[in-house]
Coordinates of C-alpha atoms in Angstrom, one line a residue:
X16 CA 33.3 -5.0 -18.8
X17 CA 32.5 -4.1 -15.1
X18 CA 29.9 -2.1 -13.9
X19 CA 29.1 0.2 -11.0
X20 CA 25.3 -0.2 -9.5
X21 CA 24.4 2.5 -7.7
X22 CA 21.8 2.8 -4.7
X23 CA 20.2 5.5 -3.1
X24 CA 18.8 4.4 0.4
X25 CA 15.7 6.3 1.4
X26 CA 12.3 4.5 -0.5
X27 CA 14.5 2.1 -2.6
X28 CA 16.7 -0.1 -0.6
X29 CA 14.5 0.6 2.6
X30 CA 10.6 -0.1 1.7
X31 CA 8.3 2.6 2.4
X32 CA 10.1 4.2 4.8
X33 CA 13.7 6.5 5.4
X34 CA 16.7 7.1 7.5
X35 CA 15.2 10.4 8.8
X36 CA 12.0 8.4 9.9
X37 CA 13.3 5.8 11.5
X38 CA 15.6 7.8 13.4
X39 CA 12.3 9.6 14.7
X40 CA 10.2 6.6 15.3
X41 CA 12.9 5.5 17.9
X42 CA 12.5 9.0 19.7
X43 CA 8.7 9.4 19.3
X44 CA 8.4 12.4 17.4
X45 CA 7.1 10.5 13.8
X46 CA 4.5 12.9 12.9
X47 CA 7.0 15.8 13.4
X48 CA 9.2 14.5 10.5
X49 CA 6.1 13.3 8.6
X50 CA 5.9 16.9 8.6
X51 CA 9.1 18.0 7.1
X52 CA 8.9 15.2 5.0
X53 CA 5.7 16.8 3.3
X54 CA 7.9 20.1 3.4
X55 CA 10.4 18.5 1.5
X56 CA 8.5 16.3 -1.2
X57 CA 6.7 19.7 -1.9
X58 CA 9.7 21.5 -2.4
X59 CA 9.2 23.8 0.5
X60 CA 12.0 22.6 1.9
X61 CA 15.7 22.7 0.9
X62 CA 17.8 19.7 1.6
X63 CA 19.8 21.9 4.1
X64 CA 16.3 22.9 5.5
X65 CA 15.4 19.8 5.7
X66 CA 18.4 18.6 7.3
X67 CA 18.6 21.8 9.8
X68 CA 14.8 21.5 11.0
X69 CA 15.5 17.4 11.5
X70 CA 18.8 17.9 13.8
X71 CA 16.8 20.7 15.7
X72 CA 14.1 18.4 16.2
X73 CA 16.2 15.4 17.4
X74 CA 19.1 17.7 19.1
X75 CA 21.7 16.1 21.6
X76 CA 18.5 13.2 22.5
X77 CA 20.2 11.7 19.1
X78 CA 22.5 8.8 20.5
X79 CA 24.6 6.2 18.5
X80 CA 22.5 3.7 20.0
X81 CA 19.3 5.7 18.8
X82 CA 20.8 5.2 15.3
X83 CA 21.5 1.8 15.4
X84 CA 18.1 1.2 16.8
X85 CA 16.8 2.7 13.9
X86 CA 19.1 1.1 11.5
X87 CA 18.2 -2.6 12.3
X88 CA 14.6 -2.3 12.5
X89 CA 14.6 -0.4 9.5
X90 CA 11.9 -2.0 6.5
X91 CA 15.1 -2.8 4.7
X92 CA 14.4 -4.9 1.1
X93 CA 15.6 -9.0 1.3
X94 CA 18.6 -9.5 -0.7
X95 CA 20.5 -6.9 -0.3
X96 CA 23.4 -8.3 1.1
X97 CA 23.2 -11.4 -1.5
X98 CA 22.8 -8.7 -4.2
X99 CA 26.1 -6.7 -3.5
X100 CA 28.0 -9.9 -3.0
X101 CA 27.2 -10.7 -6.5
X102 CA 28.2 -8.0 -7.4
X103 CA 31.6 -8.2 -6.6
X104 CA 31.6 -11.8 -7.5
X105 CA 31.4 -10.5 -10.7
X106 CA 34.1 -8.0 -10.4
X107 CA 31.8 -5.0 -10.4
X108 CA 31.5 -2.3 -8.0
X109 CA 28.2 -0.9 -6.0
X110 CA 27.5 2.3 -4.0
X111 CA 25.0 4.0 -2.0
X112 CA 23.9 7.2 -2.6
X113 CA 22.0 9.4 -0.4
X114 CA 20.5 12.8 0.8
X115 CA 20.2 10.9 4.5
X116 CA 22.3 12.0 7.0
X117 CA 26.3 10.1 6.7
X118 CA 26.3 8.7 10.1
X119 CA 22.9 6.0 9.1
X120 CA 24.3 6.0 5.5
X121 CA 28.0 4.6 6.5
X122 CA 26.4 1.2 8.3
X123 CA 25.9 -0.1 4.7
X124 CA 29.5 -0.3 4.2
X125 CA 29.6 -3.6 6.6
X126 CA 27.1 -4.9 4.1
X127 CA 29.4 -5.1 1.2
X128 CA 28.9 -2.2 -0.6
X129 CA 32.0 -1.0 -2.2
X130 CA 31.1 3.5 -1.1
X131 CA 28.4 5.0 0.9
X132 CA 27.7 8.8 0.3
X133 CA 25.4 10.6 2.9
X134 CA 24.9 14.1 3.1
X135 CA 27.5 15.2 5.8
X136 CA 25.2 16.0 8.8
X137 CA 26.5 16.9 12.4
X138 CA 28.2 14.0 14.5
X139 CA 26.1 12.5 16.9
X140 CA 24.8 13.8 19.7
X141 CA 23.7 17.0 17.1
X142 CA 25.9 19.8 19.4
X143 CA 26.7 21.4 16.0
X144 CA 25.3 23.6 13.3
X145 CA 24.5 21.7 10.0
X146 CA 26.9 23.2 7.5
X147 CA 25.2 23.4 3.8
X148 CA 28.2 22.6 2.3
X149 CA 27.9 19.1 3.1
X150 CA 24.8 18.5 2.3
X151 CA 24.2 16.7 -0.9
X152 CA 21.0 17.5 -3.2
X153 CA 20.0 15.5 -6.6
X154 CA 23.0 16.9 -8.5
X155 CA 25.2 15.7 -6.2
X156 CA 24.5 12.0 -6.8
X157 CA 25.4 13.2 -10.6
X158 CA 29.0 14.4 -9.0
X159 CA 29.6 11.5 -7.0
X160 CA 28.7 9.3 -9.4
X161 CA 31.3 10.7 -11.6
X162 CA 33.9 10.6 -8.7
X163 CA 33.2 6.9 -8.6
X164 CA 33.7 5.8 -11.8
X165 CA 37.0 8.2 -11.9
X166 CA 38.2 6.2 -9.0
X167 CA 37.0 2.4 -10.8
X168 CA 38.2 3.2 -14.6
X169 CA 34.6 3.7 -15.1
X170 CA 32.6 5.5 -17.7
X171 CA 28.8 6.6 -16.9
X172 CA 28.1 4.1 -20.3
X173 CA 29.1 1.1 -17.0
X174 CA 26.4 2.8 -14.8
X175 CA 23.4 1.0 -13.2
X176 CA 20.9 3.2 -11.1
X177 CA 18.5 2.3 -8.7
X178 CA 16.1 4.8 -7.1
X179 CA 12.5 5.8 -6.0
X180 CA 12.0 9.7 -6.5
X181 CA 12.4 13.1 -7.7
X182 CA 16.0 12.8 -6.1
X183 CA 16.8 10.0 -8.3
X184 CA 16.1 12.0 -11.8
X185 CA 18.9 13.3 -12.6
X186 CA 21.0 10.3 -12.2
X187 CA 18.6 8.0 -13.8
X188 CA 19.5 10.7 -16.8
X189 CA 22.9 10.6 -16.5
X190 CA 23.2 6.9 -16.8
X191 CA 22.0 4.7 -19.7
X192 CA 20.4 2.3 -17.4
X193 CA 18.0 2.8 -14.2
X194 CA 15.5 0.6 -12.4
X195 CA 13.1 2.5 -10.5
X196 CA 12.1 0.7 -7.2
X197 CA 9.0 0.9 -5.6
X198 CA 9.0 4.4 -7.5
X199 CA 6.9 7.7 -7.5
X200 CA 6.0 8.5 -11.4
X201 CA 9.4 11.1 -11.4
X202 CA 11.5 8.0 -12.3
X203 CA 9.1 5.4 -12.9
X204 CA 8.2 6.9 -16.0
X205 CA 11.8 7.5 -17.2
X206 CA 13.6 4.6 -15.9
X207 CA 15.0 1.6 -18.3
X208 CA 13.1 -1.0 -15.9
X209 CA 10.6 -0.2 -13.2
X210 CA 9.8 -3.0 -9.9
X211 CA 7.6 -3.4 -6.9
X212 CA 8.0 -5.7 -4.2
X213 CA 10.0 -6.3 -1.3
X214 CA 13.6 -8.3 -2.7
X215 CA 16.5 -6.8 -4.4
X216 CA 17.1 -10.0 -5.8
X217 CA 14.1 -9.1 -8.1
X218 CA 15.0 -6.0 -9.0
X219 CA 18.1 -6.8 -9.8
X220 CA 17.5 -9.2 -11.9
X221 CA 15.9 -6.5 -14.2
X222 CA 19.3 -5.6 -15.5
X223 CA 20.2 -9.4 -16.2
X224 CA 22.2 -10.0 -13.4
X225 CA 20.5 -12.6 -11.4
X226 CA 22.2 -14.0 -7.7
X227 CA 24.2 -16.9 -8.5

Protein backbone atom coordinates (compact mmCIF):
# COMPACT_ATOMS: atom_id res chain seq x y z
CA UNK A 1 0.00 0.00 0.00
CA UNK A 2 1.47 3.55 -0.63
CA UNK A 3 1.51 6.29 1.52
CA UNK A 4 1.40 10.09 1.41
CA UNK A 5 3.88 11.81 4.11
CA UNK A 6 2.98 15.10 4.67
CA UNK A 7 5.24 18.17 5.79
CA UNK A 8 4.60 21.39 7.03
CA UNK A 9 7.68 23.79 6.64
CA UNK A 10 7.85 26.43 9.33
CA UNK A 11 9.56 24.65 12.86
CA UNK A 12 9.57 21.14 11.35
CA UNK A 13 11.52 20.81 8.25
CA UNK A 14 13.37 24.19 9.03
CA UNK A 15 14.93 23.95 12.81
CA UNK A 16 13.97 26.76 14.99
CA UNK A 17 13.32 29.02 12.67
CA UNK A 18 10.51 30.01 9.45
CA UNK A 19 10.02 31.26 5.98
CA UNK A 20 8.62 34.67 7.40
CA UNK A 21 11.96 35.03 9.51
CA UNK A 22 14.22 34.32 7.23
CA UNK A 23 12.80 36.43 4.72
CA UNK A 24 13.33 39.29 7.40
CA UNK A 25 16.72 38.42 8.61
CA UNK A 26 17.89 39.06 4.98
CA UNK A 27 16.24 42.66 5.09
CA UNK A 28 17.14 43.52 8.76
CA UNK A 29 13.94 43.99 10.29
CA UNK A 30 14.01 40.42 12.61
CA UNK A 31 12.61 41.81 15.70
CA UNK A 32 9.77 43.34 13.70
CA UNK A 33 8.52 39.82 12.69
CA UNK A 34 9.60 38.42 16.01
CA UNK A 35 6.86 40.62 16.83
CA UNK A 36 4.10 39.40 14.66
CA UNK A 37 5.25 36.18 15.31
CA UNK A 38 4.36 36.60 19.15
CA UNK A 39 0.99 38.13 17.66
CA UNK A 40 0.31 35.17 15.88
CA UNK A 41 1.44 32.23 18.40
CA UNK A 42 -0.99 34.18 20.82
CA UNK A 43 -3.68 34.21 18.59
CA UNK A 44 -3.85 37.87 18.25
CA UNK A 45 -3.21 37.58 14.98
CA UNK A 46 -5.15 35.97 11.99
CA UNK A 47 -3.25 34.20 9.46
CA UNK A 48 -4.42 36.97 6.93
CA UNK A 49 -3.18 39.42 9.69
CA UNK A 50 -0.35 37.88 9.96
CA UNK A 51 0.31 37.66 6.37
CA UNK A 52 -0.96 41.48 5.67
CA UNK A 53 1.24 43.07 8.56
CA UNK A 54 4.41 40.81 7.07
CA UNK A 55 3.94 42.09 3.22
CA UNK A 56 3.51 45.74 4.74
CA UNK A 57 6.55 45.34 6.59
CA UNK A 58 8.66 43.91 3.69
CA UNK A 59 6.68 45.93 0.79
CA UNK A 60 8.33 46.23 -2.87
CA UNK A 61 12.13 45.87 -0.80
CA UNK A 62 11.01 42.02 -1.13
CA UNK A 63 13.09 40.78 -4.26
CA UNK A 64 13.35 37.16 -5.71
CA UNK A 65 16.92 37.31 -4.81
CA UNK A 66 15.89 38.31 -1.10
CA UNK A 67 13.97 35.08 -1.13
CA UNK A 68 16.37 32.84 -2.34
CA UNK A 69 18.76 34.35 0.03
CA UNK A 70 16.64 33.46 2.68
CA UNK A 71 15.82 30.05 1.28
CA UNK A 72 19.48 28.68 1.20
CA UNK A 73 20.61 29.93 4.43
CA UNK A 74 17.61 28.78 5.95
CA UNK A 75 18.32 26.08 9.34
CA UNK A 76 16.83 23.54 7.09
CA UNK A 77 16.96 19.70 8.86
CA UNK A 78 19.74 17.06 7.09
CA UNK A 79 18.12 14.55 5.11
CA UNK A 80 15.56 15.92 3.70
CA UNK A 81 16.30 15.47 0.24
CA UNK A 82 17.47 11.69 0.99
CA UNK A 83 14.20 11.37 2.91
CA UNK A 84 11.70 12.33 -0.09
CA UNK A 85 13.79 10.31 -2.47
CA UNK A 86 12.89 7.35 -0.46
CA UNK A 87 10.03 8.06 -0.56
CA UNK A 88 9.30 7.76 -3.99
CA UNK A 89 11.67 4.81 -4.09
CA UNK A 90 9.08 3.25 -2.50
CA UNK A 91 6.28 4.35 -4.57
CA UNK A 92 4.83 6.70 -2.10
CA UNK A 93 3.99 10.27 -2.35
CA UNK A 94 5.12 13.40 0.01
CA UNK A 95 3.94 17.00 0.25
CA UNK A 96 4.54 20.15 2.02
CA UNK A 97 2.15 21.89 3.67
CA UNK A 98 2.29 25.38 4.88
CA UNK A 99 0.75 28.73 6.23
CA UNK A 100 4.18 30.49 4.69
CA UNK A 101 3.89 32.47 2.01
CA UNK A 102 3.69 30.18 -1.77
CA UNK A 103 6.59 31.89 -3.45
CA UNK A 104 9.36 30.35 -0.39
CA UNK A 105 7.11 27.27 -0.15
CA UNK A 106 7.28 26.33 -4.11
CA UNK A 107 11.43 25.96 -3.91
CA UNK A 108 10.78 22.54 -2.19
CA UNK A 109 9.41 21.15 -5.27
CA UNK A 110 13.11 21.00 -6.81
CA UNK A 111 13.83 18.87 -3.74
CA UNK A 112 11.63 16.06 -4.69
CA UNK A 113 8.64 16.53 -3.07
CA UNK A 114 5.79 15.35 -5.02
CA UNK A 115 3.16 19.10 -3.94
CA UNK A 116 3.96 22.23 -2.09
CA UNK A 117 0.98 24.24 -0.63
CA UNK A 118 1.67 27.81 0.65
CA UNK A 119 -0.72 30.22 1.50
CA UNK A 120 -1.17 32.33 -1.78
CA UNK A 121 0.60 35.64 -0.79
CA UNK A 122 1.23 38.52 -3.27
CA UNK A 123 3.96 37.99 -6.07
CA UNK A 124 7.11 39.35 -5.42
CA UNK A 125 7.96 42.62 -5.22
CA UNK A 126 4.57 42.87 -2.65
CA UNK A 127 2.78 45.75 -5.12
CA UNK A 128 -0.56 43.96 -4.17
CA UNK A 129 -3.09 43.55 -1.53
CA UNK A 130 -3.01 40.15 0.27
CA UNK A 131 -6.36 38.59 -0.67
CA UNK A 132 -7.75 36.31 2.44
CA UNK A 133 -8.99 33.99 0.23
CA UNK A 134 -5.69 32.52 -0.40
CA UNK A 135 -4.52 32.32 2.68
CA UNK A 136 -4.51 28.88 4.21
CA UNK A 137 -5.13 28.39 8.12
CA UNK A 138 -4.92 24.90 10.11
CA UNK A 139 -8.11 23.58 8.43
CA UNK A 140 -6.80 24.05 5.39
CA UNK A 141 -3.92 21.49 5.66
CA UNK A 142 -7.13 19.17 6.54
CA UNK A 143 -8.59 20.22 2.88
CA UNK A 144 -5.56 19.86 1.04
CA UNK A 145 -4.76 16.88 2.50
CA UNK A 146 -7.87 15.45 1.35
CA UNK A 147 -7.29 17.00 -2.26
CA UNK A 148 -4.12 14.97 -2.22
CA UNK A 149 -5.04 11.71 -1.56
CA UNK A 150 -8.16 12.34 -4.07
CA UNK A 151 -5.55 13.09 -6.67
CA UNK A 152 -3.04 9.72 -5.43
CA UNK A 153 -6.04 6.95 -4.81
CA UNK A 154 -5.45 7.77 -1.32
CA UNK A 155 -7.42 7.38 1.79
CA UNK A 156 -6.40 9.57 5.03
CA UNK A 157 -5.98 5.67 6.73
CA UNK A 158 -2.32 6.04 3.99
CA UNK A 159 -1.58 9.42 5.75
CA UNK A 160 1.81 10.28 7.58
CA UNK A 161 2.01 13.77 9.27
CA UNK A 162 4.83 15.65 10.34
CA UNK A 163 4.59 18.94 12.24
CA UNK A 164 5.68 21.22 15.15
CA UNK A 165 2.54 23.38 16.41
CA UNK A 166 -0.84 24.38 17.06
CA UNK A 167 -1.13 24.63 13.09
CA UNK A 168 -0.35 21.06 12.83
CA UNK A 169 -3.39 19.72 15.25
CA UNK A 170 -5.88 19.31 13.27
CA UNK A 171 -4.09 17.21 10.74
CA UNK A 172 -2.24 15.24 13.24
CA UNK A 173 -6.19 14.40 14.02
CA UNK A 174 -7.23 13.69 10.83
CA UNK A 175 -4.64 11.17 10.12
CA UNK A 176 -3.89 7.93 12.03
CA UNK A 177 -0.28 8.59 12.17
CA UNK A 178 1.80 11.90 13.15
CA UNK A 179 5.38 12.54 14.29
CA UNK A 180 5.79 15.69 15.94
CA UNK A 181 9.19 17.36 15.17
CA UNK A 182 10.97 19.47 17.33
CA UNK A 183 7.32 20.10 18.68
CA UNK A 184 5.45 22.62 21.15
CA UNK A 185 3.19 20.40 23.58
CA UNK A 186 -0.09 21.12 20.93
CA UNK A 187 1.12 18.05 18.99
CA UNK A 188 3.68 16.62 20.97
CA UNK A 189 1.28 15.38 23.29
CA UNK A 190 -1.09 14.01 20.64
CA UNK A 191 1.21 12.74 18.02
CA UNK A 192 1.77 8.77 17.31
CA UNK A 193 5.74 9.49 17.62
CA UNK A 194 7.41 12.63 18.84
CA UNK A 195 11.50 13.62 17.83
CA UNK A 196 14.16 16.19 18.47
CA UNK A 197 17.16 16.72 16.66
CA UNK A 198 18.42 18.06 13.56
CA UNK A 199 17.94 14.97 10.65
CA UNK A 200 14.84 13.88 8.94
CA UNK A 201 16.42 10.73 8.43
CA UNK A 202 15.64 10.21 12.22
CA UNK A 203 12.49 11.24 12.32
CA UNK A 204 11.52 9.35 9.68
CA UNK A 205 12.57 6.52 10.76
CA UNK A 206 9.91 6.79 13.53
CA UNK A 207 7.27 5.49 11.13
CA UNK A 208 9.54 2.42 10.09
CA UNK A 209 10.72 3.77 7.03
CA UNK A 210 14.35 4.05 7.28
CA UNK A 211 16.65 5.63 4.05
CA UNK A 212 17.83 2.78 2.12
Amino acid sequence: MSRLHLFDLDGTLIHGSAAAVEISRQLGVEREIDRLEQDFAAGRLTPVGFATAACELWGETLTDAIVTAAFDGAPWLDGIRDVWADIAARGERCAVISLSPHFFVERLLAWGADAAHGSRWPDVPLRDRVNPAGILDAGAKVRIADELCAAYGLERADCVAYGDSMSDALLFAAVPVSVAVNADHHVRDVASHSYTGRDLREAYGLVGARVR
